[in-house]
Amino acid sequence: MSYLTDQDVAERFRGARPGRELVAIEEAAIPVTVLRVLVSAQEEKPLPLLEEFVLRALYNGISEVGEIAAFLGLAADQLDDALVAQVQAGNITYRGDRELAGLTSQGKLAAIDLMSISAIEQEIPATFDRSIWRVAEYRENDLITKKVARDQGLIVIPALRTQHIEREDLRLVDLEHLVQAGKGRARRLQLLAILRSRVTKHRYLPVKLALFSDGISPEPEVLVIVDGEESFSHQRELEVLGGAAALGMSIEIPVTADSPSSSTSDRLDATLGSEELANFTQIGVYEHPLRLRAALTSAQRRILIISPWIRRAVVNSQFVADLEKRLKGGVDVQIGYGIGANDEGSDAAAVAKLRELAQRYANLRFVRLPNTHAKILIYDDVYITSSFNWLSFKGDPSRTYRMEEGTLIEGAAQADRVHKRYSQVLEESTVSAPGRPGKDEK
């Protein structure tokens, strides 16, 4: 399977929908059923049908060309090409003046070989894609269980139908490449019929979704990427099921023409120097996860994240593994979260993962804040403020995407000022609420 990272998807498909903006890249899963299919097959015959019949007829004592043609319901001259081909192959002799043909010694062996070919039954594995309702060429090693899909917070693309998979739902053309010749067979097998099938397990195939917005309609256009390529069949069937609405996805269109960055909870300092202004950029919604990934894989000195909620779709096993590598490398990490009187909106399992890391690494400060609306990411000398929820951007049941941009500044001075400010906030929250999971609890 050809796996694409979010960065790969952004670079490759950003311009795939002219006039629309790439809003988000999501991890998704296709429902797949693994089958064992019993088929009838035979060795692929080496000759065209007419040539095979000529050899069989001659072997059974029919030597007159007209008689052979009449048996097939053909005119005698319609056998000319078959006769010429077999004469050239050295399998038959032919007397044109009397319209008679006969087998050579080599031809007799060829006829016996043809008659020895008989049908066999073979059970073959097949993967049935329930979102397009047909057999697809997926490797079982690429499939994951429902639990893994759920733990990773993958968006499950609905099945096209809900009934059981029947024999009539399987097509010979989709299974032909799965039939194996087996030991002792020189020629490949030719599929003749599907006898029956049985389900062995239900699985999911991880795929990517790219969401595009025209800035007017609240419904995004969904591009489905399977095995590294845009899948038109999956997009077509998804539209049949209701498109983005079937996945609970919508776009929140801004009601004013104000600058997107004006709605962020943490405004830029008015004291930006010319060097900082030169490194001031806006980043789109889809770029935020890429920046978080960059922080977790490339930061050398520090990472600071402020996010109201924490969800397991973001803080998954890969997130934890990447973060732990940074911690082992001596990177100073601070994470603050929390909004309201309780942790409603956050996943307890995801919070527990970060709390456990904070107990093992002295260079991780993990703090429950009393009430934060800030969404901040700092890594090394990169500072980003936005309305983007860094640790919960996936896993939102409503799947509403906001057409807002974040503000990114690359520069030590601004990053240092903001880092100092939020480090102080985290320190004060740790001291004022010692019962919460902060650095002092280790």
Coordinates of C-alpha atoms in Angstrom, one line a residue:
M1 CA 0.0 0.0 0.0
S2 CA 1.3 3.5 -0.9
Y3 CA 0.9 5.6 2.3
L4 CA 0.8 9.4 2.0
T5 CA 1.5 11.7 5.0
D6 CA -0.6 14.8 5.4
Q7 CA 2.2 16.8 4.0
D8 CA 2.3 14.5 0.9
V9 CA -1.5 15.0 0.5
A10 CA -1.2 18.8 0.8
E11 CA 1.6 19.1 -1.7
R12 CA 0.0 16.7 -4.2
F13 CA -3.7 17.5 -4.0
R14 CA -3.8 21.2 -2.9
G15 CA -4.7 22.3 -6.4
A16 CA -7.0 19.3 -7.3
R17 CA -10.1 21.4 -7.1
P18 CA -9.6 24.7 -8.9
G19 CA -11.6 27.5 -7.3
R20 CA -11.8 25.7 -4.0
E21 CA -9.5 25.9 -1.0
L22 CA -8.1 22.9 0.8
V23 CA -9.6 23.2 4.3
A24 CA -8.6 19.9 6.1
I25 CA -7.0 16.6 5.7
E26 CA -8.5 13.8 7.7
E27 CA -7.7 10.2 8.4
A28 CA -10.6 7.8 7.5
A29 CA -11.3 4.2 7.1
I30 CA -13.2 2.1 4.5
P31 CA -15.2 -0.9 5.8
V32 CA -13.8 -4.1 4.3
T33 CA -14.9 -7.7 4.6
V34 CA -12.4 -10.5 4.2
L35 CA -13.8 -13.4 2.3
R36 CA -12.9 -17.0 1.3
V37 CA -14.4 -17.7 -2.1
L38 CA -14.8 -21.1 -3.6
V39 CA -14.3 -21.0 -7.3
S40 CA -14.2 -23.4 -10.2
A41 CA -11.2 -23.0 -12.5
Q42 CA -9.2 -24.8 -15.1
E43 CA -5.8 -24.4 -16.7
E44 CA -5.7 -21.7 -19.3
K45 CA -5.8 -23.4 -22.7
P46 CA -2.9 -22.7 -25.0
L47 CA -5.1 -22.5 -28.2
P48 CA -7.9 -20.4 -29.5
L49 CA -11.3 -22.2 -29.3
L50 CA -11.6 -23.0 -33.1
E51 CA -8.1 -24.5 -33.2
E52 CA -8.8 -26.5 -30.1
F53 CA -12.0 -27.9 -31.7
V54 CA -10.3 -28.8 -34.9
L55 CA -7.7 -30.9 -33.0
R56 CA -10.4 -32.5 -30.9
A57 CA -12.5 -33.4 -33.9
L58 CA -9.5 -34.9 -35.8
Y59 CA -8.5 -36.9 -32.8
N60 CA -12.1 -38.3 -32.7
G61 CA -11.9 -39.4 -36.3
I62 CA -13.6 -36.6 -38.1
S63 CA -11.3 -35.8 -41.0
E64 CA -13.5 -33.9 -43.5
V65 CA -13.3 -30.1 -43.0
G66 CA -16.8 -29.6 -44.2
E67 CA -18.1 -32.0 -41.6
I68 CA -16.2 -30.3 -38.8
A69 CA -17.5 -26.9 -39.9
A70 CA -21.1 -28.2 -40.2
F71 CA -20.9 -29.5 -36.6
L72 CA -20.0 -26.0 -35.5
G73 CA -22.6 -24.4 -37.6
L74 CA -20.0 -22.6 -39.7
A75 CA -19.1 -22.4 -43.4
A76 CA -16.0 -24.4 -44.3
D77 CA -14.0 -21.3 -45.2
Q78 CA -14.5 -20.0 -41.7
L79 CA -12.1 -22.7 -40.5
D80 CA -9.3 -21.6 -42.9
D81 CA -7.4 -19.5 -40.3
A82 CA -7.5 -22.3 -37.7
L83 CA -6.3 -24.9 -40.2
V84 CA -3.5 -22.7 -41.5
A85 CA -2.3 -22.0 -37.9
Q86 CA -2.3 -25.7 -37.0
V87 CA -0.5 -26.7 -40.2
Q88 CA 2.2 -24.1 -39.4
A89 CA 2.4 -25.4 -35.8
G90 CA 3.1 -28.9 -37.2
N91 CA 0.0 -30.4 -35.6
I92 CA -2.0 -31.3 -38.7
T93 CA -1.6 -32.3 -42.3
Y94 CA -4.1 -30.9 -44.9
R95 CA -5.1 -31.9 -48.4
G96 CA -6.9 -29.0 -50.0
D97 CA -8.0 -30.9 -53.0
R98 CA -10.0 -33.3 -51.0
E99 CA -10.8 -31.0 -48.0
L100 CA -9.3 -33.6 -45.7
A101 CA -7.1 -33.1 -42.6
G102 CA -5.2 -35.4 -40.2
L103 CA -3.2 -35.2 -37.0
T104 CA 0.6 -35.5 -36.9
S105 CA 2.2 -37.3 -34.1
Q106 CA 2.8 -34.0 -32.4
G107 CA -0.9 -33.1 -33.1
K108 CA -2.1 -36.2 -31.3
L109 CA -0.1 -35.3 -28.2
A110 CA -1.5 -31.7 -28.3
A111 CA -5.1 -33.1 -28.6
I112 CA -4.5 -35.5 -25.6
D113 CA -3.1 -32.5 -23.6
L114 CA -6.2 -30.5 -24.3
M115 CA -8.5 -33.3 -23.3
S116 CA -6.6 -33.8 -20.0
I117 CA -7.5 -30.3 -18.8
S118 CA -10.4 -30.6 -16.3
A119 CA -12.0 -28.1 -13.9
I120 CA -10.8 -28.0 -10.3
E121 CA -12.2 -26.2 -7.2
Q122 CA -10.1 -23.8 -5.3
E123 CA -10.8 -21.5 -2.3
I124 CA -9.2 -18.1 -2.6
P125 CA -9.0 -15.1 -0.2
A126 CA -10.6 -11.9 -1.3
T127 CA -11.2 -8.4 0.2
F128 CA -14.7 -6.9 -0.4
D129 CA -14.9 -3.1 -0.1
R130 CA -18.4 -2.5 1.4
S131 CA -18.2 1.3 0.6
I132 CA -18.3 0.6 -3.2
W133 CA -19.8 -2.9 -2.9
R134 CA -17.3 -4.9 -4.9
V135 CA -14.1 -6.9 -4.5
A136 CA -11.0 -4.7 -4.3
E137 CA -7.2 -5.4 -4.4
Y138 CA -6.3 -4.7 -0.8
R139 CA -3.7 -6.6 1.1
E140 CA -4.8 -8.1 4.4
N141 CA -1.7 -6.7 6.1
D142 CA -2.9 -3.2 5.4
L143 CA -6.2 -3.7 7.1
I144 CA -6.9 -2.8 10.8
T145 CA -9.5 -3.8 13.3
K146 CA -12.5 -1.8 14.4
K147 CA -10.8 -1.1 17.8
V148 CA -7.7 0.3 16.2
A149 CA -9.9 2.5 13.9
R150 CA -11.8 3.8 16.8
D151 CA -8.7 4.4 19.0
Q152 CA -7.2 6.4 16.1
G153 CA -10.4 8.4 15.7
L154 CA -10.7 7.5 12.1
I155 CA -13.8 8.7 10.2
V156 CA -15.6 5.6 9.0
I157 CA -16.9 5.9 5.4
P158 CA -20.4 4.3 5.5
A159 CA -21.1 1.0 3.7
L160 CA -23.0 1.4 0.5
R161 CA -25.5 -1.4 1.5
T162 CA -26.3 -3.1 4.8
Q163 CA -27.3 -6.5 3.6
H164 CA -25.1 -9.6 3.6
I165 CA -22.6 -10.1 0.7
E166 CA -24.1 -12.7 -1.6
R167 CA -22.4 -14.8 -4.4
E168 CA -24.2 -12.6 -6.9
D169 CA -22.3 -9.5 -5.6
L170 CA -19.0 -11.0 -6.7
R171 CA -17.7 -10.6 -10.3
L172 CA -15.4 -13.1 -12.1
V173 CA -13.3 -10.3 -13.5
D174 CA -12.5 -9.0 -10.0
L175 CA -11.3 -12.4 -8.8
E176 CA -9.3 -13.7 -11.8
H177 CA -6.0 -12.3 -10.6
L178 CA -6.4 -14.1 -7.3
V179 CA -6.5 -17.7 -8.8
Q180 CA -3.2 -19.4 -8.4
A181 CA -1.9 -22.2 -10.7
G182 CA -0.5 -24.2 -7.9
K183 CA 2.3 -26.9 -7.9
G184 CA 2.8 -29.0 -11.0
R185 CA 0.8 -26.7 -13.3
A186 CA 2.7 -25.0 -16.0
R187 CA -0.1 -22.8 -17.1
R188 CA -2.2 -20.3 -15.1
L189 CA -5.7 -21.1 -14.1
Q190 CA -8.7 -19.7 -15.8
L191 CA -11.7 -18.8 -13.6
L192 CA -14.9 -20.5 -14.7
A193 CA -17.5 -19.9 -11.9
I194 CA -18.0 -18.7 -8.4
L195 CA -19.5 -21.5 -6.3
R196 CA -19.9 -19.9 -2.9
S197 CA -18.3 -17.5 -0.4
R198 CA -18.0 -17.1 3.4
V199 CA -17.0 -14.2 5.6
T200 CA -13.9 -14.7 7.7
K201 CA -13.5 -11.3 9.4
H202 CA -14.5 -7.6 9.2
R203 CA -11.7 -5.0 8.9
Y204 CA -11.0 -1.4 7.9
L205 CA -8.6 0.1 5.4
P206 CA -7.0 3.4 6.4
V207 CA -7.4 6.1 3.7
K208 CA -7.2 9.9 3.5
L209 CA -9.8 12.5 3.0
A210 CA -9.1 16.0 1.6
L211 CA -11.8 18.6 2.2
F212 CA -12.3 21.6 -0.1
S213 CA -14.5 24.6 0.3
D214 CA -15.7 27.2 -2.2
G215 CA -16.1 29.8 0.6
I216 CA -19.9 30.0 0.0
S217 CA -21.5 26.6 0.6
P218 CA -21.4 25.0 4.1
E219 CA -20.9 21.6 2.5
P220 CA -17.3 20.7 1.6
E221 CA -16.3 18.7 -1.4
V222 CA -14.6 15.4 -0.3
L223 CA -11.7 13.9 -2.2
V224 CA -11.1 10.3 -1.2
I225 CA -7.5 9.1 -1.4
V226 CA -7.0 5.3 -1.5
D227 CA -3.5 3.8 -1.8
G228 CA -2.0 7.1 -2.7
E229 CA -4.5 7.9 -5.5
E230 CA -7.7 9.8 -5.8
S231 CA -10.5 7.2 -5.9
F232 CA -13.3 8.3 -8.2
S233 CA -15.4 5.2 -7.4
H234 CA -15.4 5.9 -3.7
Q235 CA -16.2 9.6 -4.3
R236 CA -19.1 8.6 -6.5
E237 CA -20.6 6.2 -4.0
L238 CA -20.1 8.6 -1.2
E239 CA -22.1 11.2 -3.1
V240 CA -24.9 8.6 -3.4
L241 CA -24.9 8.3 0.4
G242 CA -25.1 12.0 0.9
G243 CA -21.5 13.3 0.4
A244 CA -19.9 15.3 3.3
A245 CA -23.3 15.4 5.2
A246 CA -23.1 11.6 5.5
L247 CA -19.9 12.0 7.4
G248 CA -21.2 14.8 9.5
M249 CA -18.9 17.4 7.9
S250 CA -19.7 21.0 7.3
I251 CA -17.9 24.3 6.8
E252 CA -18.5 27.3 9.1
I253 CA -18.4 30.2 6.6
P254 CA -17.3 33.6 8.1
V255 CA -20.2 36.1 8.3
T256 CA -17.9 39.2 8.0
A257 CA -15.0 40.1 5.8
D258 CA -12.7 40.8 8.7
S259 CA -9.3 39.4 8.7
P260 CA -9.4 35.8 9.8
S261 CA -6.6 36.4 12.4
S262 CA -8.7 39.1 14.1
S263 CA -10.8 36.5 15.8
T264 CA -8.0 34.7 17.5
S265 CA -8.0 34.8 21.3
D266 CA -4.4 35.9 21.6
R267 CA -3.7 39.0 19.6
L268 CA -0.2 39.7 18.3
D269 CA 1.9 42.1 20.3
A270 CA 1.9 45.6 18.9
T271 CA 5.6 45.7 19.4
L272 CA 6.7 43.5 16.5
G273 CA 10.0 44.6 15.1
S274 CA 10.7 44.8 11.4
E275 CA 12.5 41.5 11.4
E276 CA 9.5 39.7 13.0
L277 CA 7.1 41.4 10.6
A278 CA 9.1 40.1 7.7
N279 CA 8.5 36.5 9.0
F280 CA 4.8 37.0 9.6
T281 CA 2.7 34.6 7.6
Q282 CA -0.9 33.3 7.6
I283 CA -1.4 29.5 7.6
G284 CA -4.6 27.8 6.4
V285 CA -6.7 25.3 8.4
Y286 CA -5.1 22.2 6.9
E287 CA -1.6 23.5 7.7
H288 CA -2.1 23.4 11.4
P289 CA -1.9 19.6 11.8
L290 CA 1.3 19.7 9.7
R291 CA 2.8 22.3 12.0
L292 CA 1.9 20.2 15.1
R293 CA 3.5 17.2 13.4
A294 CA 6.6 19.3 12.6
A295 CA 6.9 20.3 16.3
L296 CA 6.7 16.7 17.5
T297 CA 9.3 15.5 15.0
S298 CA 11.8 18.3 14.7
A299 CA 11.8 20.5 17.8
Q300 CA 15.3 20.8 19.3
R301 CA 14.8 23.0 22.4
R302 CA 11.2 23.6 23.4
I303 CA 7.5 22.9 22.7
L304 CA 4.6 24.7 24.3
I305 CA 1.0 23.8 23.5
I306 CA -2.1 25.4 24.9
S307 CA -5.4 23.8 23.9
P308 CA -8.8 23.8 25.7
W309 CA -9.5 20.1 24.9
I310 CA -7.5 16.9 24.5
R311 CA -8.9 14.1 22.4
R312 CA -7.5 10.6 21.6
A313 CA -7.9 11.1 17.9
V314 CA -5.0 13.6 18.1
V315 CA -3.2 12.3 21.2
N316 CA -2.9 8.8 19.9
S317 CA -0.1 6.2 20.1
Q318 CA 1.9 8.0 17.3
F319 CA 1.6 11.4 19.0
V320 CA 2.8 9.9 22.3
A321 CA 5.7 8.1 20.6
D322 CA 6.8 11.2 18.8
L323 CA 6.5 13.3 22.0
E324 CA 8.5 10.8 24.0
K325 CA 11.3 11.0 21.5
R326 CA 11.4 14.7 22.0
L327 CA 11.5 14.3 25.8
K328 CA 14.3 11.7 25.6
G329 CA 16.2 14.1 23.4
G330 CA 16.0 16.7 26.2
V331 CA 13.4 19.0 24.7
D332 CA 11.5 21.1 27.2
V333 CA 7.8 20.5 26.8
Q334 CA 4.8 22.3 28.4
I335 CA 1.2 21.5 27.7
G336 CA -1.8 23.3 29.2
Y337 CA -5.4 22.4 28.7
G338 CA -8.8 22.8 30.3
I339 CA -12.0 24.8 30.0
G340 CA -14.9 25.0 32.4
A341 CA -15.3 23.2 35.7
N342 CA -14.6 19.7 34.4
D343 CA -13.0 17.9 31.6
E344 CA -16.1 17.6 29.4
G345 CA -15.0 17.6 25.8
S346 CA -11.7 15.9 26.6
D347 CA -11.0 12.1 26.4
A348 CA -9.9 10.7 29.8
A349 CA -7.7 8.1 28.1
A350 CA -5.8 10.8 26.1
V351 CA -5.4 12.9 29.2
A352 CA -4.1 9.9 31.1
K353 CA -1.5 9.2 28.5
L354 CA 0.0 12.7 28.8
R355 CA -0.3 12.5 32.6
E356 CA 1.7 9.3 32.6
L357 CA 4.4 10.8 30.5
A358 CA 4.6 13.8 32.9
Q359 CA 5.2 11.4 35.8
R360 CA 8.1 9.8 34.0
Y361 CA 9.8 12.8 32.4
A362 CA 10.9 15.9 34.4
N363 CA 11.1 18.0 31.3
L364 CA 7.3 17.7 30.7
R365 CA 5.0 20.1 32.4
F366 CA 1.4 19.0 32.0
V367 CA -1.1 21.3 33.6
R368 CA -4.9 21.5 33.9
L369 CA -5.8 25.2 33.5
P370 CA -8.9 26.6 35.2
N371 CA -10.4 28.1 32.0
T372 CA -8.4 28.7 28.8
H373 CA -9.6 29.8 25.4
A374 CA -6.1 30.3 24.0
K375 CA -4.8 28.0 21.2
I376 CA -1.1 28.4 21.1
L377 CA 1.8 26.4 19.6
I378 CA 5.4 27.3 20.1
Y379 CA 8.3 25.1 19.0
D380 CA 11.8 26.4 19.0
D381 CA 11.5 29.9 17.4
V382 CA 8.2 29.3 15.7
Y383 CA 5.1 30.8 17.3
I384 CA 1.5 30.2 16.1
T385 CA -1.7 31.7 17.5
S386 CA -5.0 30.6 16.1
S387 CA -8.6 29.5 16.8
F388 CA -7.4 26.0 16.0
N389 CA -7.8 23.5 18.8
W390 CA -4.3 21.9 18.7
L391 CA -5.1 18.7 20.6
S392 CA -8.7 18.1 19.6
F393 CA -9.0 19.1 16.0
K394 CA -10.0 15.5 15.2
G395 CA -12.7 13.6 16.9
D396 CA -15.3 16.4 16.9
P397 CA -18.7 14.7 16.3
S398 CA -20.0 17.7 14.5
R399 CA -17.0 17.9 12.2
T400 CA -17.5 21.6 11.6
Y401 CA -14.4 23.2 10.0
R402 CA -13.9 26.9 10.4
M403 CA -12.5 29.0 7.5
E404 CA -10.0 30.7 9.6
E405 CA -6.2 31.1 9.3
G406 CA -3.7 31.0 12.0
T407 CA -0.9 33.5 12.4
L408 CA 2.7 32.2 12.3
I409 CA 5.8 34.1 13.2
E410 CA 9.3 32.8 12.9
G411 CA 11.6 34.7 15.2
A412 CA 13.2 34.2 18.6
A413 CA 12.1 37.5 20.1
Q414 CA 8.3 37.1 19.7
A415 CA 8.5 33.4 20.4
D416 CA 10.5 34.1 23.6
R417 CA 8.0 36.7 24.8
V418 CA 5.0 34.5 24.3
H419 CA 6.7 31.4 25.7
K420 CA 7.6 33.3 28.8
R421 CA 4.1 34.6 29.3
Y422 CA 2.4 31.1 29.0
S423 CA 5.1 29.4 31.0
Q424 CA 4.2 31.8 33.8
V425 CA 0.5 31.0 33.4
L426 CA 1.3 27.3 33.6
E427 CA 3.5 27.8 36.6
E428 CA 0.9 29.8 38.5
S429 CA -1.8 27.2 37.7
T430 CA 0.4 24.4 39.0
V431 CA 1.0 26.2 42.3
S432 CA -2.6 27.4 42.8
A433 CA -4.1 24.0 42.1
P434 CA -1.6 21.3 43.5
G435 CA -4.2 18.6 43.3
R436 CA -4.2 18.8 39.5
P437 CA -1.8 16.8 37.3
G438 CA 1.1 19.2 37.0
K439 CA 4.8 19.1 37.2
D440 CA 4.8 19.3 41.0
E441 CA 2.9 16.1 41.3
K442 CA 5.7 13.9 40.0

